[in-house]
PDB file of C-alpha atoms in Angstrom:
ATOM      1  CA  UNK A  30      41.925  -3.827 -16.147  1.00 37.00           C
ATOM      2  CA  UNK A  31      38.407  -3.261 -16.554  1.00 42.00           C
ATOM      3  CA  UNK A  32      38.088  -4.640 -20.302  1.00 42.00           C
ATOM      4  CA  UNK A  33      39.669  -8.150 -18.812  1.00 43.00           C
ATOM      5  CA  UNK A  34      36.794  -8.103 -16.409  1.00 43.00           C
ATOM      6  CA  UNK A  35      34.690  -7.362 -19.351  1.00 47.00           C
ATOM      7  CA  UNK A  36      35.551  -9.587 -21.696  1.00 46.00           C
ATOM      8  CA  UNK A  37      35.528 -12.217 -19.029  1.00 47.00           C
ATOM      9  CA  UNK A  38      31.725 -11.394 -18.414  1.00 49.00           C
ATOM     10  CA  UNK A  39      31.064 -11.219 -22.332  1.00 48.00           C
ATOM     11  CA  UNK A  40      31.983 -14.868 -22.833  1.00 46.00           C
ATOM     12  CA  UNK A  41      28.543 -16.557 -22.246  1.00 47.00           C
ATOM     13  CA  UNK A  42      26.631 -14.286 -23.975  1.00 49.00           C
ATOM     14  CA  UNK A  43      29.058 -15.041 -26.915  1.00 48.00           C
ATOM     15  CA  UNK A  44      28.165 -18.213 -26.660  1.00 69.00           C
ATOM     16  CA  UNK A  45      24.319 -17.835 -26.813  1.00 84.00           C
ATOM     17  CA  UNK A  46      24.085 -18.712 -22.998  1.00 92.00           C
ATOM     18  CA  UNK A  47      21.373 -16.704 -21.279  1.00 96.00           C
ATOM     19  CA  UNK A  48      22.199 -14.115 -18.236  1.00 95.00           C
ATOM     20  CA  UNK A  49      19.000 -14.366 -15.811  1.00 97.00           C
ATOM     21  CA  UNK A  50      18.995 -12.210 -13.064  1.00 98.00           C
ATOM     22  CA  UNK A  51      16.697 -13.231 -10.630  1.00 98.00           C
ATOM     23  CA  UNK A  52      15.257 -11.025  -7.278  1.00 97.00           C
ATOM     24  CA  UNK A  53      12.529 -11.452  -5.083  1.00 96.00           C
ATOM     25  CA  UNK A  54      11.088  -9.415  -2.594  1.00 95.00           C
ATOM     26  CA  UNK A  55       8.969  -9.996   0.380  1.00 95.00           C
ATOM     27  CA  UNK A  56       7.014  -6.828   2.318  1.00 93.00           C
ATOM     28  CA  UNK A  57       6.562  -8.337   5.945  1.00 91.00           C
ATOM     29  CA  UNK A  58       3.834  -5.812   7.061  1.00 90.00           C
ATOM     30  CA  UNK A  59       1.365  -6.945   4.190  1.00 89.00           C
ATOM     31  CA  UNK A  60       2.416 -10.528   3.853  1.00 89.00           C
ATOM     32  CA  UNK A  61       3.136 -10.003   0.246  1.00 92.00           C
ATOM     33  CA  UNK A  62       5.501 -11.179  -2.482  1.00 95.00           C
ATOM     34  CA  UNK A  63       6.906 -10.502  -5.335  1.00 96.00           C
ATOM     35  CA  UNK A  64       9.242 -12.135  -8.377  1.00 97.00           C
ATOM     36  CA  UNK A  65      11.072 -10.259 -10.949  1.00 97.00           C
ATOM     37  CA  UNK A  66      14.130 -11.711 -13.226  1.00 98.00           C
ATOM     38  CA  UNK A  67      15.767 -10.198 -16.904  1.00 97.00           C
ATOM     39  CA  UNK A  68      17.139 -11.876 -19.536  1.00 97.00           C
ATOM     40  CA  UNK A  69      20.514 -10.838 -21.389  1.00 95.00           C
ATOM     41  CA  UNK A  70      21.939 -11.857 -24.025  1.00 91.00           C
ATOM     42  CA  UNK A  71      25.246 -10.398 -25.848  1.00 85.00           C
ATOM     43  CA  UNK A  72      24.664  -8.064 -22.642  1.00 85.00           C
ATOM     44  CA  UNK A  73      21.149  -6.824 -23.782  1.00 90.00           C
ATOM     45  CA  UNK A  74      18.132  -7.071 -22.235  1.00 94.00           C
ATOM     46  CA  UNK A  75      15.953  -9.621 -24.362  1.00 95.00           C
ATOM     47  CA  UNK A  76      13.065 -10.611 -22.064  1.00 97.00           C
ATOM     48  CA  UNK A  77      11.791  -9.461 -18.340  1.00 97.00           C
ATOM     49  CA  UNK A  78       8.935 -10.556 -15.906  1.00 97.00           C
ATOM     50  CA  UNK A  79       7.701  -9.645 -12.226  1.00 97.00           C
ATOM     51  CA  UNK A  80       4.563 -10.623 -10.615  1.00 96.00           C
ATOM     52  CA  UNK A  81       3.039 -11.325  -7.360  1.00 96.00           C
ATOM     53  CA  UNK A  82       3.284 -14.800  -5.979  1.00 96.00           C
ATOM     54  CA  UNK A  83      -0.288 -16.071  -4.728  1.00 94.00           C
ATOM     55  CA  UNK A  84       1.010 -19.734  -3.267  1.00 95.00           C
ATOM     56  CA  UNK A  85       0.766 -19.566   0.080  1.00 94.00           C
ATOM     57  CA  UNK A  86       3.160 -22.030   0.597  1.00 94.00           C
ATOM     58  CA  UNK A  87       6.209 -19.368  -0.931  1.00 95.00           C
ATOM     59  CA  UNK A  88       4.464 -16.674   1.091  1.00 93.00           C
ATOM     60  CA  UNK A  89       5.277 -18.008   4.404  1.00 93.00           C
ATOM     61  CA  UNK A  90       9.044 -18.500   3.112  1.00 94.00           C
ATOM     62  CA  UNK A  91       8.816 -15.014   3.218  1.00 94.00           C
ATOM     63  CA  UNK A  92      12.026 -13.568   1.910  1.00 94.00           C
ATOM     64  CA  UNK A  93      13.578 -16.837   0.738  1.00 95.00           C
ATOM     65  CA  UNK A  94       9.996 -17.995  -1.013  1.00 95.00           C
ATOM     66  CA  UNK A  95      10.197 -15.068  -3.294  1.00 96.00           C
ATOM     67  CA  UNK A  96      13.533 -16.175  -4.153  1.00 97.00           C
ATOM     68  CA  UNK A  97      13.153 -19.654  -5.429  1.00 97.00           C
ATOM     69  CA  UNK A  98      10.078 -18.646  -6.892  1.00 97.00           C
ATOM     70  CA  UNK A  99      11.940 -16.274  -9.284  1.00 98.00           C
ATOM     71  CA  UNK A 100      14.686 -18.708 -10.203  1.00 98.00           C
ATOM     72  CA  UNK A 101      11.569 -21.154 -11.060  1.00 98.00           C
ATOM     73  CA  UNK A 102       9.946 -18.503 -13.264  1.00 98.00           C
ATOM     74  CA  UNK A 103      13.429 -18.171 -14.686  1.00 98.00           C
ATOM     75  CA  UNK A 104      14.308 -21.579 -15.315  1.00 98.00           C
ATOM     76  CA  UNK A 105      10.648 -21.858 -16.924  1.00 98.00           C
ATOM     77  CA  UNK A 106      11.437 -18.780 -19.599  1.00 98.00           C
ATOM     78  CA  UNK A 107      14.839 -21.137 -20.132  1.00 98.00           C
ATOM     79  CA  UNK A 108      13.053 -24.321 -21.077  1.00 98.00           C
ATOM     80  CA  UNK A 109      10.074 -23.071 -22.764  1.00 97.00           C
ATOM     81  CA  UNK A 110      12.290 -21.220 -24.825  1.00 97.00           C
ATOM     82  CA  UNK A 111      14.302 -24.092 -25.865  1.00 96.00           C
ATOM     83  CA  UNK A 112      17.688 -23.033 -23.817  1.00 96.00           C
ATOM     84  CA  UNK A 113      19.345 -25.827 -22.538  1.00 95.00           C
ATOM     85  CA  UNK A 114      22.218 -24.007 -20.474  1.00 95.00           C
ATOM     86  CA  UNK A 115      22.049 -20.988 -18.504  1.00 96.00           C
ATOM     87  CA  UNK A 116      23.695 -18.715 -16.388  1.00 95.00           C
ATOM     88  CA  UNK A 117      22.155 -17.366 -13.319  1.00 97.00           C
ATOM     89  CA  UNK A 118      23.004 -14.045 -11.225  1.00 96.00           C
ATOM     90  CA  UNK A 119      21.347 -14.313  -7.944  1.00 96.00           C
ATOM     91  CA  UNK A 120      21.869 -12.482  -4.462  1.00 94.00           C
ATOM     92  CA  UNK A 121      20.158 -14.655  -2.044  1.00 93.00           C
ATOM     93  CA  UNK A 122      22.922 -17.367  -0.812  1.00 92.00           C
ATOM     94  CA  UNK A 123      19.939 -18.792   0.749  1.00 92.00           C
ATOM     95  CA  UNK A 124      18.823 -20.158  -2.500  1.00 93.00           C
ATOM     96  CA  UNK A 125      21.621 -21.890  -3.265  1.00 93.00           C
ATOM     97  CA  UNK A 126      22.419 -23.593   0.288  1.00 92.00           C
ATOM     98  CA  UNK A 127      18.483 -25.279  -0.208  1.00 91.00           C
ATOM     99  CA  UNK A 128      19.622 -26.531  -3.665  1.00 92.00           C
ATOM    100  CA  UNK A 129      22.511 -28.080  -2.350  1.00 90.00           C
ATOM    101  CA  UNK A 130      21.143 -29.136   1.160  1.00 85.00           C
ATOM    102  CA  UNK A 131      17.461 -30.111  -0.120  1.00 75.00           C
ATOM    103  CA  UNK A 132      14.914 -29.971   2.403  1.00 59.00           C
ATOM    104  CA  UNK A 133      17.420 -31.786   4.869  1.00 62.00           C
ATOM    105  CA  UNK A 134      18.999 -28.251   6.364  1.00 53.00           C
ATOM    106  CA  UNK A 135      18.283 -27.924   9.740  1.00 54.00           C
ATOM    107  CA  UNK A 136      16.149 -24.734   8.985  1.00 54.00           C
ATOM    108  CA  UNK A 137      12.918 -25.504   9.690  1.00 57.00           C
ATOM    109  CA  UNK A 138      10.806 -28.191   7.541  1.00 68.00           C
ATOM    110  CA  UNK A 139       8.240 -27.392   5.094  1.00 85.00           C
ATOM    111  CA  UNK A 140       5.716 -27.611   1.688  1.00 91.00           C
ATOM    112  CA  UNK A 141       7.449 -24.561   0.602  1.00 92.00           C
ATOM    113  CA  UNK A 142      10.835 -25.865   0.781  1.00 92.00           C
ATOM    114  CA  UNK A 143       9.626 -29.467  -0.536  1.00 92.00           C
ATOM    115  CA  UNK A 144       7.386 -27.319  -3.221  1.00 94.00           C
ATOM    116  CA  UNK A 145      10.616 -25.716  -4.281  1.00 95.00           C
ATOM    117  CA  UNK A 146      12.985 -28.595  -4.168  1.00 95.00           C
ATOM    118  CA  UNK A 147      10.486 -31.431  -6.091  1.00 95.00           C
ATOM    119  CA  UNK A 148       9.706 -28.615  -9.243  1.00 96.00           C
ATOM    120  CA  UNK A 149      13.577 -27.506  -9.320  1.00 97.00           C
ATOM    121  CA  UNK A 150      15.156 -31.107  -9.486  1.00 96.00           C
ATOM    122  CA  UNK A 151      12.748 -31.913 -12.588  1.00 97.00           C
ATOM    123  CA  UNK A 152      13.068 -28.360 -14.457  1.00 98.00           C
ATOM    124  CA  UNK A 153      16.999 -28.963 -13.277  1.00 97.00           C
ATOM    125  CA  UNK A 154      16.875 -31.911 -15.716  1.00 97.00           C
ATOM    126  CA  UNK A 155      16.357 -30.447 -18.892  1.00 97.00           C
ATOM    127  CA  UNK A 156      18.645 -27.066 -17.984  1.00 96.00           C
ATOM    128  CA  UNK A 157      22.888 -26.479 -17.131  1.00 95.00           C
ATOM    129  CA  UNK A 158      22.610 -23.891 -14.508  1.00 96.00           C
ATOM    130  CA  UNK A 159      25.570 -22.213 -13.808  1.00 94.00           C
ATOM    131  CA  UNK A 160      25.032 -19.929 -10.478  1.00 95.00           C
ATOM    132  CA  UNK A 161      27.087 -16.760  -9.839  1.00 94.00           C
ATOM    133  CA  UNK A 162      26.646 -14.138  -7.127  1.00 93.00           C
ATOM    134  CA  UNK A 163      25.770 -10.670  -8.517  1.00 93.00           C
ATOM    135  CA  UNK A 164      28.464  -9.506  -5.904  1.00 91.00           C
ATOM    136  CA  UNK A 165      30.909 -10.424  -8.297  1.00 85.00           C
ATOM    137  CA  UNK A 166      30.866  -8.099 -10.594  1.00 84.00           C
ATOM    138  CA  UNK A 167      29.863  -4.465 -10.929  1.00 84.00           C
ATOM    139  CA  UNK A 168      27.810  -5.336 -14.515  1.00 83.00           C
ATOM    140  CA  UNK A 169      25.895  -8.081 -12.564  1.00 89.00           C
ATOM    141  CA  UNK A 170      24.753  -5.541  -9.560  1.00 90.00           C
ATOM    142  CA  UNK A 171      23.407  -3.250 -12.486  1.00 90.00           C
ATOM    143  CA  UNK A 172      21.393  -5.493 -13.917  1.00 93.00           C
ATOM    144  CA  UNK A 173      20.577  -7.356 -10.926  1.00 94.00           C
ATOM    145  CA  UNK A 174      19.291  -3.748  -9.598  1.00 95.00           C
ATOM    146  CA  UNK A 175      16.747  -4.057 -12.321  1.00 94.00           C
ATOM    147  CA  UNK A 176      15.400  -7.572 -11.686  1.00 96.00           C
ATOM    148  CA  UNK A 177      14.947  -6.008  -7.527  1.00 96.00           C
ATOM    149  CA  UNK A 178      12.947  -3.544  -8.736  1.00 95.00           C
ATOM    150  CA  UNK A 179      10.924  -5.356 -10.892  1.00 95.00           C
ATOM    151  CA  UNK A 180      10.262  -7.708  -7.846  1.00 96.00           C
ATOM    152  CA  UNK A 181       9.088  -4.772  -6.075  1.00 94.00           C
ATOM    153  CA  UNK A 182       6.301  -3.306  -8.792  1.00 93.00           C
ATOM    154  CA  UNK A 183       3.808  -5.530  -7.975  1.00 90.00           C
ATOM    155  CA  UNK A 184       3.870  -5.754  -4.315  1.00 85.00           C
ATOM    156  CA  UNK A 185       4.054  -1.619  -5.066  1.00 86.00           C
ATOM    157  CA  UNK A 186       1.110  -1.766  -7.254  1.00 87.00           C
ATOM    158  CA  UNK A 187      -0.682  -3.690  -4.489  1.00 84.00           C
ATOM    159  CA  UNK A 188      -0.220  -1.625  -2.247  1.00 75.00           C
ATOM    160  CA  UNK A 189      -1.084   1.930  -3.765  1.00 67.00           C
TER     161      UNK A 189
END
């Protein structure tokens, strides 16, 4: 039943554990990208950010550079904010293959990548990240909707 599925998705935020739902987006034709990620806890909304990424390096990572760039921004919020576990909803599987391969995938080499890999192994440190797909669960695709768009309103507001 649904409440199961519920109450199954209710347990870390019983426990204090922040939800981050992290999205990036990247808009080819400009060169442009964004980050946006929310925060829930108890299944509310406590905290959101977007912005526009200006490192060149994440740029040309295009799609998959706005990606790690808004699970850095999230694990960032975590630490600063004295969270020392947290749960994270993401969509891209490329972000998780380059956190478990490193920058030794056969995908092409480069600062990006080693950018990404260097800053996440020391945040990774001082965090327990536990990494779910948003695909698996219906509650996780509505919030995860948010964090897209709010990866897309400042590439918007760029271009307007």
């Amino acid at each position: 039943s649904d409440d199961k599925l519920d109450e199954h998705i209710y347990v870390d935020w019983k426990r204090n554990v922040p939800v981050i739902y992290t999205d990036g987006s990247y808009d080819q034709a400009r060169g442009l990208s964004g980050y946006g990620y929310v925060v829930c806890i108890e299944g509310k909304i406590i905290f959101q950010d977007s912005g526009i990424i200006l490192d060149s390096d994440m740029i040309n990572l295009q799609s998959l550079g706005s990606e790690v760039f808004a699970l850095l921004r999230a694990m960032e919020w975590s630490i600063s904010n004295g969270y020392k576990e947290i749960k994270i909803i993401y969509d891209s599987v490329g972000v998780i293959s380059l956190i478990t391969n490193g920058n030794d995938s056969k995908a092409k080499k480069s600062r990006g990548r080693a950018k990404f890999i260097s800053v996440y192994e020391k945040y990774a440190q001082y965090l327990t990240i536990h990494f779910q797909h948003r695909s698996e669960n219906e509650l996780f695709k509505h919030f995860h909707a948010y964090a897209h768009n709010l990866s897309r309103l400042p590439v918007g507001l760029l271009s307007s």
